[in-house]
Amino acid sequence: TLPGLSPAGDIPGPSHGIAYPEGWQEWSTIAVSHRTDNNTLRVILGNAAAVQAARAGQTDPWPDGAVLGKVVWKDVQLENWEAATAPGEFVHAEFMFRDSGQYADTHGWGWARWVGLEQKPFDGGMQVCISCHTPVKERNWVFTDPAPFPPLR
Amino acid sequence: TLPGLSPAGDIPGPSHGIAYPEGWQEWSTIAVSHRTDNNTLRVILGNAAAVQAARAGQTDPWPDGAVLGKVVWKDVQLENWEAATAPGEFVHAEFMFRDSGQYADTHGWGWARWVGLEQKPFDGGMQVCISCHTPVKERNWVFTDPAPFPPLR
Ligand code: HEC
Ligand code: HEC
């Protein structure tokens, strides 16, 4: 299949009861990261509420309505520039939905993941996510510091 | 200064005679990369025409009107997860503007760069860019393969 094209289909079903965040492919960038322990490249995206909060430094806590997304690819060496690592196989997209009331039991966030280009909903339980994010519980459960950007103009 | 905030200002001046691509901070992602030779993380973005072409695999050649952007940060180790590298200092944003007519002399692209959070226009000449992109002259002068994305829905 061509990049970005996979068999057209219906909207993927919910993950942990959370509806698929349609249109996330068009969200703006909050940060990027490279994990060298499992050789994956990621982009951290946000919906409009999250990007606005990130750019304004209003992330302690993140506002209700903010959705953070993380898109993960296996990394591969760039063919024409050996010292550059670029995205290979798509792994998954996962999201934290901020709602301090609705998600009070899971630290103010709804946790959801869709796997593979076919976007199969993950249903292993939010605890999988939460336990791994415990090192940053004092940071509103978020690892990412928004990358510095020049002001929008 | 807070992330994303720097002294408000006027629109930066042109680079190589090319006007500043206002609003690029909101463009969608085409790919990400990590250069281990100079320790920088980057996101490759595009305007609507470029993202549409990327998602549809119509990049040989890229269509007139497409603008590719590359945003570069120094990399730093993520504080709470040692094996992750995250964006540090903002370096620059640079752009390739596709117009096979207007930019016929520079291989169908206008090449421009704005440096630092203050977005100072680069004026060193397009040849600086072109010479470095020569390894990919058979690829329409573009290194990046768009990352695979699940279809928009
Ligand atoms: C193996 C550990 C681990 C697990 C399991 C995990 N995460 Fe994360 N997550 C991280 C780390 C580390 C980061 C930040 C670095 C990176 O990967 O970019 C992160 C970042 C994120 C981000 C970007 C915002 C932030 O906190 O930086 C989202 C969104 C996210 N994870 C959602 C989830 C969801 C949803 C699940 C479960 C379905 C999950 N994570 C499971 C370790 C984990
Ligand atoms: C030192 C070599 C070098 C120089 C100089 C250089 N580039 Fe690049 N450029 C690269 C490499 C390698 C990539 C792809 C890997 C990466 O960095 O993500 C790239 C990628 C890009 C991209 C993303 C699209 C693509 O080709 O992958 C843009 C846009 C870009 N460069 C613009 C410019 C402009 C504008 C200039 C000059 C003002 C310039 N470059 C100068 C090496 C260079």
mmCIF file of C-alpha atoms and ligand atoms in Angstrom:
data_model
loop_
_atom_site.group_PDB
_atom_site.id
_atom_site.type_symbol
_atom_site.label_atom_id
_atom_site.label_comp_id
_atom_site.label_asym_id
_atom_site.label_seq_id
_atom_site.Cartn_x
_atom_site.Cartn_y
_atom_site.Cartn_z
ATOM 1 C CA THR A 1 0.000 0.000 0.000
ATOM 2 C CA LEU A 2 1.090 3.573 -0.585
ATOM 3 C CA PRO A 3 2.053 5.717 2.411
ATOM 4 C CA GLY A 4 -1.070 6.925 4.143
ATOM 5 C CA LEU A 5 -3.339 4.680 2.174
ATOM 6 C CA SER A 6 -4.839 1.546 3.616
ATOM 7 C CA PRO A 7 -8.130 -0.079 2.806
ATOM 8 C CA ALA A 8 -10.821 2.516 3.433
ATOM 9 C CA GLY A 9 -13.079 1.551 6.245
ATOM 10 C CA ASP A 10 -15.512 2.507 8.902
ATOM 11 C CA ILE A 11 -14.534 4.486 11.945
ATOM 12 C CA PRO A 12 -12.663 2.170 14.331
ATOM 13 C CA GLY A 13 -14.550 1.085 17.420
ATOM 14 C CA PRO A 14 -13.943 2.491 20.908
ATOM 15 C CA SER A 15 -10.919 1.691 23.097
ATOM 16 C CA HIS A 16 -11.716 1.468 26.830
ATOM 17 C CA GLY A 17 -15.132 2.915 25.965
ATOM 18 C CA ILE A 18 -13.577 6.021 24.374
ATOM 19 C CA ALA A 19 -14.659 7.017 20.858
ATOM 20 C CA TYR A 20 -12.066 7.228 18.064
ATOM 21 C CA PRO A 21 -10.654 10.779 17.796
ATOM 22 C CA GLU A 22 -11.481 11.323 14.134
ATOM 23 C CA GLY A 23 -9.124 13.567 12.212
ATOM 24 C CA TRP A 24 -6.101 13.231 14.499
ATOM 25 C CA GLN A 25 -3.903 12.842 11.412
ATOM 26 C CA GLU A 26 -4.357 16.589 10.853
ATOM 27 C CA TRP A 27 -3.526 17.749 14.392
ATOM 28 C CA SER A 28 -0.547 20.047 15.003
ATOM 29 C CA THR A 29 2.734 19.029 16.573
ATOM 30 C CA ILE A 30 3.500 19.418 20.282
ATOM 31 C CA ALA A 31 6.815 17.524 20.354
ATOM 32 C CA VAL A 32 8.752 14.667 18.816
ATOM 33 C CA SER A 33 10.762 11.926 20.476
ATOM 34 C CA HIS A 34 13.009 8.985 19.752
ATOM 35 C CA ARG A 35 13.055 5.983 22.052
ATOM 36 C CA THR A 36 16.345 4.197 21.760
ATOM 37 C CA ASP A 37 15.318 1.315 24.046
ATOM 38 C CA ASN A 38 12.738 0.023 21.590
ATOM 39 C CA ASN A 39 13.834 1.891 18.428
ATOM 40 C CA THR A 40 10.734 3.903 17.800
ATOM 41 C CA LEU A 41 10.172 7.451 16.603
ATOM 42 C CA ARG A 42 7.152 9.341 17.775
ATOM 43 C CA VAL A 43 5.300 12.565 17.221
ATOM 44 C CA ILE A 44 3.229 14.048 20.039
ATOM 45 C CA LEU A 45 0.173 15.801 18.641
ATOM 46 C CA GLY A 46 -2.767 17.576 20.185
ATOM 47 C CA ASN A 47 -6.279 18.658 19.355
ATOM 48 C CA ALA A 48 -6.860 22.432 19.172
ATOM 49 C CA ALA A 49 -7.389 22.768 22.942
ATOM 50 C CA ALA A 50 -4.180 20.885 23.708
ATOM 51 C CA VAL A 51 -2.049 22.753 21.162
ATOM 52 C CA GLN A 52 -3.322 26.094 22.409
ATOM 53 C CA ALA A 53 -2.472 25.127 26.000
ATOM 54 C CA ALA A 54 0.947 23.815 24.952
ATOM 55 C CA ARG A 55 1.885 26.962 23.042
ATOM 56 C CA ALA A 56 0.716 29.171 25.915
ATOM 57 C CA GLY A 57 2.519 27.093 28.560
ATOM 58 C CA GLN A 58 -0.784 26.322 30.320
ATOM 59 C CA THR A 59 -0.144 22.669 31.010
ATOM 60 C CA ASP A 60 -0.159 22.479 34.810
ATOM 61 C CA PRO A 61 -2.732 21.054 34.734
ATOM 62 C CA TRP A 62 -3.728 20.516 31.115
ATOM 63 C CA PRO A 63 -7.233 21.956 30.561
ATOM 64 C CA ASP A 64 -10.343 19.805 30.316
ATOM 65 C CA GLY A 65 -11.029 19.085 26.657
ATOM 66 C CA ALA A 66 -7.368 18.726 25.755
ATOM 67 C CA VAL A 67 -6.476 15.519 23.932
ATOM 68 C CA LEU A 68 -2.839 14.480 23.606
ATOM 69 C CA GLY A 69 -1.901 11.973 20.939
ATOM 70 C CA LYS A 70 1.239 9.975 20.418
ATOM 71 C CA VAL A 71 1.942 8.353 17.067
ATOM 72 C CA VAL A 72 4.610 5.648 17.011
ATOM 73 C CA TRP A 73 6.676 4.216 14.162
ATOM 74 C CA LYS A 74 9.516 1.706 14.111
ATOM 75 C CA ASP A 75 12.652 3.623 13.210
ATOM 76 C CA VAL A 76 14.726 2.930 10.095
ATOM 77 C CA GLN A 77 17.939 4.450 8.786
ATOM 78 C CA LEU A 78 17.350 7.062 6.094
ATOM 79 C CA GLU A 79 18.530 5.639 2.789
ATOM 80 C CA ASN A 80 20.388 8.708 1.573
ATOM 81 C CA TRP A 81 21.792 10.003 4.838
ATOM 82 C CA GLU A 82 23.129 7.326 7.146
ATOM 83 C CA ALA A 83 23.134 9.410 10.295
ATOM 84 C CA ALA A 84 19.403 10.127 10.047
ATOM 85 C CA THR A 85 16.679 7.909 11.461
ATOM 86 C CA ALA A 86 13.248 8.064 9.856
ATOM 87 C CA PRO A 87 9.834 6.433 10.349
ATOM 88 C CA GLY A 88 9.332 2.845 9.202
ATOM 89 C CA GLU A 89 6.382 0.617 10.047
ATOM 90 C CA PHE A 90 3.432 2.300 11.762
ATOM 91 C CA VAL A 91 2.934 0.843 15.260
ATOM 92 C CA HIS A 92 0.011 2.585 16.934
ATOM 93 C CA ALA A 93 -1.607 5.868 17.895
ATOM 94 C CA GLU A 94 -2.553 6.419 21.516
ATOM 95 C CA PHE A 95 -4.353 9.224 23.261
ATOM 96 C CA MET A 96 -4.948 10.838 26.641
ATOM 97 C CA PHE A 97 -8.326 12.606 26.876
ATOM 98 C CA ARG A 98 -8.386 15.241 29.623
ATOM 99 C CA ASP A 99 -11.572 15.457 31.673
ATOM 100 C CA SER A 100 -10.955 15.887 35.384
ATOM 101 C CA GLY A 101 -14.590 15.041 36.210
ATOM 102 C CA GLN A 102 -15.451 12.173 33.883
ATOM 103 C CA TYR A 103 -12.062 10.505 34.305
ATOM 104 C CA ALA A 104 -11.482 11.276 37.998
ATOM 105 C CA ASP A 105 -10.918 7.562 38.699
ATOM 106 C CA THR A 106 -8.046 7.401 36.201
ATOM 107 C CA HIS A 107 -6.235 10.574 37.304
ATOM 108 C CA GLY A 108 -8.228 12.975 35.149
ATOM 109 C CA TRP A 109 -7.387 11.304 31.842
ATOM 110 C CA GLY A 110 -9.101 8.782 29.599
ATOM 111 C CA TRP A 111 -6.473 6.444 28.124
ATOM 112 C CA ALA A 112 -6.975 4.830 24.724
ATOM 113 C CA ARG A 113 -4.980 3.244 21.924
ATOM 114 C CA TRP A 114 -5.602 2.077 18.360
ATOM 115 C CA VAL A 115 -3.129 -0.422 16.915
ATOM 116 C CA GLY A 116 -1.699 -0.798 13.409
ATOM 117 C CA LEU A 117 -2.741 0.823 10.154
ATOM 118 C CA GLU A 118 -6.061 -0.954 10.592
ATOM 119 C CA GLN A 119 -6.480 0.913 13.930
ATOM 120 C CA LYS A 120 -7.653 -2.018 16.031
ATOM 121 C CA PRO A 121 -8.935 -0.764 19.400
ATOM 122 C CA PHE A 122 -6.760 -1.750 22.379
ATOM 123 C CA ASP A 123 -8.732 -3.190 25.250
ATOM 124 C CA GLY A 124 -6.106 -4.210 27.811
ATOM 125 C CA GLY A 125 -7.299 -1.781 30.451
ATOM 126 C CA MET A 126 -6.217 1.758 31.320
ATOM 127 C CA GLN A 127 -4.073 0.396 34.146
ATOM 128 C CA VAL A 128 -1.484 -0.691 31.572
ATOM 129 C CA CYS A 129 -1.044 2.931 30.593
ATOM 130 C CA ILE A 130 -1.289 4.393 34.064
ATOM 131 C CA SER A 131 1.328 2.142 35.609
ATOM 132 C CA CYS A 132 3.825 3.141 32.982
ATOM 133 C CA HIS A 133 3.059 6.842 33.402
ATOM 134 C CA THR A 134 3.495 6.682 37.210
ATOM 135 C CA PRO A 135 6.994 8.275 37.103
ATOM 136 C CA VAL A 136 5.267 11.471 35.981
ATOM 137 C CA LYS A 137 2.280 11.499 38.313
ATOM 138 C CA GLU A 138 3.494 14.825 39.717
ATOM 139 C CA ARG A 139 3.506 16.213 36.171
ATOM 140 C CA ASN A 140 -0.189 15.641 35.587
ATOM 141 C CA TRP A 141 0.758 12.133 34.315
ATOM 142 C CA VAL A 142 2.376 13.615 31.201
ATOM 143 C CA PHE A 143 5.985 12.986 30.154
ATOM 144 C CA THR A 144 6.167 15.481 27.326
ATOM 145 C CA ASP A 145 7.323 19.049 27.653
ATOM 146 C CA PRO A 146 5.942 20.936 24.675
ATOM 147 C CA ALA A 147 8.740 21.780 22.245
ATOM 148 C CA PRO A 148 9.553 25.476 21.917
ATOM 149 C CA PHE A 149 7.954 27.039 18.837
ATOM 150 C CA PRO A 150 8.245 30.575 17.480
ATOM 151 C CA PRO A 151 4.973 32.433 18.074
ATOM 152 C CA LEU A 152 2.240 31.863 15.527
ATOM 153 C CA ARG A 153 2.042 34.690 12.989
ATOM 154 C CA THR B 1 10.109 32.277 28.222
ATOM 155 C CA LEU B 2 7.364 29.688 28.298
ATOM 156 C CA PRO B 3 7.288 27.032 25.583
ATOM 157 C CA GLY B 4 5.879 28.483 22.413
ATOM 158 C CA LEU B 5 5.969 32.020 23.717
ATOM 159 C CA SER B 6 8.555 34.529 22.642
ATOM 160 C CA PRO B 7 8.231 38.271 22.314
ATOM 161 C CA ALA B 8 5.343 38.932 19.962
ATOM 162 C CA GLY B 9 6.464 40.558 16.778
ATOM 163 C CA ASP B 10 5.879 41.372 13.190
ATOM 164 C CA ILE B 11 5.956 38.814 10.448
ATOM 165 C CA PRO B 12 9.604 37.904 9.754
ATOM 166 C CA GLY B 13 11.069 39.209 6.517
ATOM 167 C CA PRO B 14 11.649 37.104 3.406
ATOM 168 C CA SER B 15 14.425 34.518 3.016
ATOM 169 C CA HIS B 16 15.901 34.342 -0.494
ATOM 170 C CA GLY B 17 13.018 36.572 -1.586
ATOM 171 C CA ILE B 18 10.417 34.083 -0.324
ATOM 172 C CA ALA B 19 7.672 35.310 2.019
ATOM 173 C CA TYR B 20 7.320 33.796 5.497
ATOM 174 C CA PRO B 21 4.875 30.864 5.455
ATOM 175 C CA GLU B 22 2.542 32.164 8.130
ATOM 176 C CA GLY B 23 0.832 29.560 10.268
ATOM 177 C CA TRP B 24 3.264 26.687 9.665
ATOM 178 C CA GLN B 25 3.106 25.891 13.383
ATOM 179 C CA GLU B 26 -0.353 24.441 12.733
ATOM 180 C CA TRP B 27 0.555 22.262 9.737
ATOM 181 C CA SER B 28 0.120 18.487 9.897
ATOM 182 C CA THR B 29 2.906 15.962 10.210
ATOM 183 C CA ILE B 30 4.490 14.192 7.228
ATOM 184 C CA ALA B 31 7.368 12.481 9.061
ATOM 185 C CA VAL B 32 9.785 12.794 11.951
ATOM 186 C CA SER B 33 13.516 12.190 12.060
ATOM 187 C CA HIS B 34 16.470 12.096 14.394
ATOM 188 C CA ARG B 35 19.925 13.041 13.191
ATOM 189 C CA THR B 36 22.541 11.374 15.307
ATOM 190 C CA ASP B 37 25.466 13.141 13.614
ATOM 191 C CA ASN B 38 24.442 16.546 14.961
ATOM 192 C CA ASN B 39 21.997 15.475 17.691
ATOM 193 C CA THR B 40 18.870 17.095 16.382
ATOM 194 C CA LEU B 41 15.252 15.995 16.291
ATOM 195 C CA ARG B 42 13.028 17.165 13.498
ATOM 196 C CA VAL B 43 9.439 17.096 12.373
ATOM 197 C CA ILE B 44 8.643 17.294 8.663
ATOM 198 C CA LEU B 45 5.407 19.205 8.126
ATOM 199 C CA GLY B 46 3.482 20.254 5.079
ATOM 200 C CA ASN B 47 0.876 22.748 3.995
ATOM 201 C CA ALA B 48 -2.503 21.290 2.975
ATOM 202 C CA ALA B 49 -1.363 20.579 -0.617
ATOM 203 C CA ALA B 50 1.757 18.777 0.573
ATOM 204 C CA VAL B 51 -0.011 16.712 3.232
ATOM 205 C CA GLN B 52 -2.691 15.661 0.767
ATOM 206 C CA ALA B 53 -0.030 14.581 -1.742
ATOM 207 C CA ALA B 54 1.929 12.765 0.973
ATOM 208 C CA ARG B 55 -1.080 10.836 2.256
ATOM 209 C CA ALA B 56 -2.090 9.897 -1.285
ATOM 210 C CA GLY B 57 1.423 8.868 -2.297
ATOM 211 C CA GLN B 58 1.497 11.497 -5.057
ATOM 212 C CA THR B 59 5.024 12.730 -4.453
ATOM 213 C CA ASP B 60 6.816 11.908 -7.700
ATOM 214 C CA PRO B 61 6.933 14.754 -8.395
ATOM 215 C CA TRP B 62 5.412 16.750 -5.549
ATOM 216 C CA PRO B 63 2.622 18.970 -6.954
ATOM 217 C CA ASP B 64 3.052 22.700 -7.525
ATOM 218 C CA GLY B 65 1.796 24.548 -4.470
ATOM 219 C CA ALA B 66 3.139 21.986 -2.022
ATOM 220 C CA VAL B 67 5.311 23.413 0.742
ATOM 221 C CA LEU B 68 7.447 21.087 2.848
ATOM 222 C CA GLY B 69 8.706 22.320 6.194
ATOM 223 C CA LYS B 70 11.332 20.954 8.505
ATOM 224 C CA VAL B 71 11.485 22.089 12.120
ATOM 225 C CA VAL B 72 14.705 21.350 13.986
ATOM 226 C CA TRP B 73 15.453 21.150 17.714
ATOM 227 C CA LYS B 74 18.596 20.170 19.611
ATOM 228 C CA ASP B 75 17.870 16.834 21.261
ATOM 229 C CA VAL B 76 17.897 16.311 25.024
ATOM 230 C CA GLN B 77 17.365 13.237 27.162
ATOM 231 C CA LEU B 78 13.847 12.987 28.575
ATOM 232 C CA GLU B 79 14.074 13.625 32.311
ATOM 233 C CA ASN B 80 11.775 10.814 33.412
ATOM 234 C CA TRP B 81 12.669 8.162 30.853
ATOM 235 C CA GLU B 82 16.362 7.901 30.101
ATOM 236 C CA ALA B 83 16.010 6.017 26.848
ATOM 237 C CA ALA B 84 13.884 8.734 25.275
ATOM 238 C CA THR B 85 15.226 11.757 23.435
ATOM 239 C CA ALA B 86 13.070 14.871 23.301
ATOM 240 C CA PRO B 87 13.260 18.381 21.817
ATOM 241 C CA GLY B 88 15.473 20.957 23.488
ATOM 242 C CA GLU B 89 16.507 24.299 22.047
ATOM 243 C CA PHE B 90 14.720 25.398 18.870
ATOM 244 C CA VAL B 91 17.217 25.679 15.992
ATOM 245 C CA HIS B 92 15.356 26.721 12.839
ATOM 246 C CA ALA B 93 12.479 26.055 10.489
ATOM 247 C CA GLU B 94 13.206 25.620 6.799
ATOM 248 C CA PHE B 95 10.969 25.177 3.822
ATOM 249 C CA MET B 96 10.879 23.964 0.229
ATOM 250 C CA PHE B 97 8.216 25.711 -1.866
ATOM 251 C CA ARG B 98 7.226 23.694 -4.958
ATOM 252 C CA ASP B 99 6.686 25.645 -8.150
ATOM 253 C CA SER B 100 8.165 23.969 -11.206
ATOM 254 C CA GLY B 101 7.791 27.171 -13.265
ATOM 255 C CA GLN B 102 8.788 29.956 -10.914
ATOM 256 C CA TYR B 103 11.653 27.981 -9.410
ATOM 257 C CA ALA B 104 12.835 26.172 -12.546
ATOM 258 C CA ASP B 105 16.377 27.485 -11.970
ATOM 259 C CA THR B 106 16.566 25.866 -8.536
ATOM 260 C CA HIS B 107 15.165 22.468 -9.498
ATOM 261 C CA GLY B 108 11.501 23.346 -9.087
ATOM 262 C CA TRP B 109 11.781 24.398 -5.452
ATOM 263 C CA GLY B 110 12.196 27.679 -3.612
ATOM 264 C CA TRP B 111 14.483 27.146 -0.630
ATOM 265 C CA ALA B 112 14.138 29.254 2.515
ATOM 266 C CA ARG B 113 14.995 29.171 6.197
ATOM 267 C CA TRP B 114 14.187 31.189 9.318
ATOM 268 C CA VAL B 115 16.567 30.860 12.247
ATOM 269 C CA GLY B 116 15.923 30.779 16.000
ATOM 270 C CA LEU B 117 12.802 31.597 17.970
ATOM 271 C CA GLU B 118 13.129 35.128 16.603
ATOM 272 C CA GLN B 119 12.887 33.638 13.063
ATOM 273 C CA LYS B 120 15.694 35.583 11.488
ATOM 274 C CA PRO B 121 15.634 35.124 7.688
ATOM 275 C CA PHE B 122 18.566 33.126 6.275
ATOM 276 C CA ASP B 123 20.192 34.755 3.292
ATOM 277 C CA GLY B 124 23.155 32.527 2.471
ATOM 278 C CA GLY B 125 21.854 31.534 -0.939
ATOM 279 C CA MET B 126 19.778 28.572 -2.113
ATOM 280 C CA GLN B 127 22.932 26.826 -3.293
ATOM 281 C CA VAL B 128 23.741 25.957 0.325
ATOM 282 C CA CYS B 129 20.550 23.930 0.463
ATOM 283 C CA ILE B 130 20.748 22.499 -3.025
ATOM 284 C CA SER B 131 24.281 21.174 -2.681
ATOM 285 C CA CYS B 132 23.320 19.285 0.426
ATOM 286 C CA HIS B 133 20.188 17.832 -1.197
ATOM 287 C CA THR B 134 22.119 16.614 -4.267
ATOM 288 C CA PRO B 135 22.160 12.970 -3.067
ATOM 289 C CA VAL B 136 18.391 12.960 -3.627
ATOM 290 C CA LYS B 137 18.204 14.780 -6.953
ATOM 291 C CA GLU B 138 16.567 11.689 -8.469
ATOM 292 C CA ARG B 139 13.922 11.852 -5.741
ATOM 293 C CA ASN B 140 12.701 15.308 -6.698
ATOM 294 C CA TRP B 141 15.384 16.714 -4.304
ATOM 295 C CA VAL B 142 13.471 15.401 -1.271
ATOM 296 C CA PHE B 143 14.959 13.068 1.350
ATOM 297 C CA THR B 144 11.787 12.333 3.257
ATOM 298 C CA ASP B 145 9.468 9.438 2.572
ATOM 299 C CA PRO B 146 6.110 10.317 4.089
ATOM 300 C CA ALA B 147 5.487 8.208 7.174
ATOM 301 C CA PRO B 148 2.657 5.702 6.879
ATOM 302 C CA PHE B 149 -0.567 6.947 8.469
ATOM 303 C CA PRO B 150 -3.904 5.195 8.888
ATOM 304 C CA PRO B 151 -6.449 6.736 6.496
ATOM 305 C CA LEU B 152 -8.165 9.899 7.678
ATOM 306 C CA ARG B 153 -11.636 9.180 9.094
HETATM 307 C C1 HEC C 1 6.268 1.096 28.467
HETATM 308 C C2 HEC C 1 5.837 2.302 29.146
HETATM 309 C C3 HEC C 1 4.558 2.967 28.675
HETATM 310 C C4 HEC C 1 3.315 2.423 28.512
HETATM 311 C C5 HEC C 1 2.852 1.003 28.721
HETATM 312 C C6 HEC C 1 2.465 3.510 28.050
HETATM 313 N N1 HEC C 1 3.181 4.669 27.954
HETATM 314 FE FE1 HEC C 1 2.487 6.446 27.224
HETATM 315 N N2 HEC C 1 4.402 7.194 27.297
HETATM 316 C C7 HEC C 1 5.499 6.552 27.825
HETATM 317 C C8 HEC C 1 6.646 7.429 27.714
HETATM 318 C C9 HEC C 1 8.070 7.120 28.210
HETATM 319 C C10 HEC C 1 6.194 8.603 27.090
HETATM 320 C C11 HEC C 1 7.021 9.847 26.727
HETATM 321 C C12 HEC C 1 8.147 9.560 25.764
HETATM 322 C C13 HEC C 1 7.707 9.143 24.404
HETATM 323 O O1 HEC C 1 7.460 7.966 24.209
HETATM 324 O O2 HEC C 1 7.607 9.957 23.527
HETATM 325 C C14 HEC C 1 4.780 8.421 26.838
HETATM 326 C C15 HEC C 1 3.960 9.380 26.246
HETATM 327 C C16 HEC C 1 2.596 9.230 26.020
HETATM 328 C C17 HEC C 1 1.750 10.244 25.423
HETATM 329 C C18 HEC C 1 2.187 11.656 25.045
HETATM 330 C C19 HEC C 1 1.985 12.546 26.279
HETATM 331 C C20 HEC C 1 3.020 12.263 27.352
HETATM 332 O O3 HEC C 1 2.665 11.744 28.432
HETATM 333 O O4 HEC C 1 4.209 12.516 27.083
HETATM 334 C C21 HEC C 1 0.495 9.717 25.348
HETATM 335 C C22 HEC C 1 -0.733 10.410 24.776
HETATM 336 C C23 HEC C 1 0.544 8.390 25.896
HETATM 337 N N3 HEC C 1 1.855 8.112 26.283
HETATM 338 C C24 HEC C 1 -0.552 7.550 26.012
HETATM 339 C C25 HEC C 1 -0.484 6.234 26.493
HETATM 340 C C26 HEC C 1 -1.608 5.322 26.511
HETATM 341 C C27 HEC C 1 -3.032 5.684 26.128
HETATM 342 C C28 HEC C 1 -1.142 4.122 26.989
HETATM 343 C C29 HEC C 1 -1.852 2.811 27.162
HETATM 344 C C30 HEC C 1 -2.831 2.395 26.180
HETATM 345 C C31 HEC C 1 0.281 4.319 27.264
HETATM 346 N N4 HEC C 1 0.639 5.613 26.972
HETATM 347 C C32 HEC C 1 1.119 3.342 27.749
HETATM 348 C C33 HEC C 1 5.523 5.302 28.373
HETATM 349 C C34 HEC C 1 4.463 4.374 28.319
HETATM 350 C C1 HEC C 2 24.013 19.526 5.888
HETATM 351 C C2 HEC C 2 23.154 19.060 4.801
HETATM 352 C C3 HEC C 2 21.908 19.859 4.496
HETATM 353 C C4 HEC C 2 21.779 21.203 4.244
HETATM 354 C C5 HEC C 2 22.859 22.281 4.207
HETATM 355 C C6 HEC C 2 20.373 21.433 3.994
HETATM 356 N N1 HEC C 2 19.672 20.278 4.103
HETATM 357 FE FE1 HEC C 2 17.638 20.085 4.001
HETATM 358 N N2 HEC C 2 17.809 18.136 4.566
HETATM 359 C C7 HEC C 2 18.984 17.432 4.738
HETATM 360 C C8 HEC C 2 18.689 16.066 5.112
HETATM 361 C C9 HEC C 2 19.696 14.949 5.375
HETATM 362 C C10 HEC C 2 17.283 15.977 5.183
HETATM 363 C C11 HEC C 2 16.432 14.760 5.536
HETATM 364 C C12 HEC C 2 16.693 14.212 6.925
HETATM 365 C C13 HEC C 2 16.270 15.127 8.013
HETATM 366 O O1 HEC C 2 17.034 16.010 8.385
HETATM 367 O O2 HEC C 2 15.182 14.996 8.513
HETATM 368 C C14 HEC C 2 16.763 17.284 4.823
HETATM 369 C C15 HEC C 2 15.432 17.598 4.742
HETATM 370 C C16 HEC C 2 14.902 18.836 4.393
HETATM 371 C C17 HEC C 2 13.493 19.139 4.293
HETATM 372 C C18 HEC C 2 12.353 18.147 4.463
HETATM 373 C C19 HEC C 2 12.086 17.522 3.072
HETATM 374 C C20 HEC C 2 13.184 16.547 2.667
HETATM 375 O O3 HEC C 2 13.921 16.833 1.708
HETATM 376 O O4 HEC C 2 13.320 15.527 3.345
HETATM 377 C C21 HEC C 2 13.395 20.467 3.950
HETATM 378 C C22 HEC C 2 12.104 21.235 3.741
HETATM 379 C C23 HEC C 2 14.730 20.973 3.834
HETATM 380 N N3 HEC C 2 15.638 19.965 4.118
HETATM 381 C C24 HEC C 2 15.036 22.286 3.460
HETATM 382 C C25 HEC C 2 16.328 22.791 3.400
HETATM 383 C C26 HEC C 2 16.652 24.179 3.116
HETATM 384 C C27 HEC C 2 15.636 25.241 2.769
HETATM 385 C C28 HEC C 2 18.001 24.310 3.231
HETATM 386 C C29 HEC C 2 18.869 25.519 3.088
HETATM 387 C C30 HEC C 2 18.410 26.782 3.626
HETATM 388 C C31 HEC C 2 18.524 22.983 3.534
HETATM 389 N N4 HEC C 2 17.483 22.089 3.620
HETATM 390 C C32 HEC C 2 19.860 22.705 3.711
HETATM 391 C C33 HEC C 2 20.252 17.938 4.593
HETATM 392 C C34 HEC C 2 20.561 19.276 4.410
#
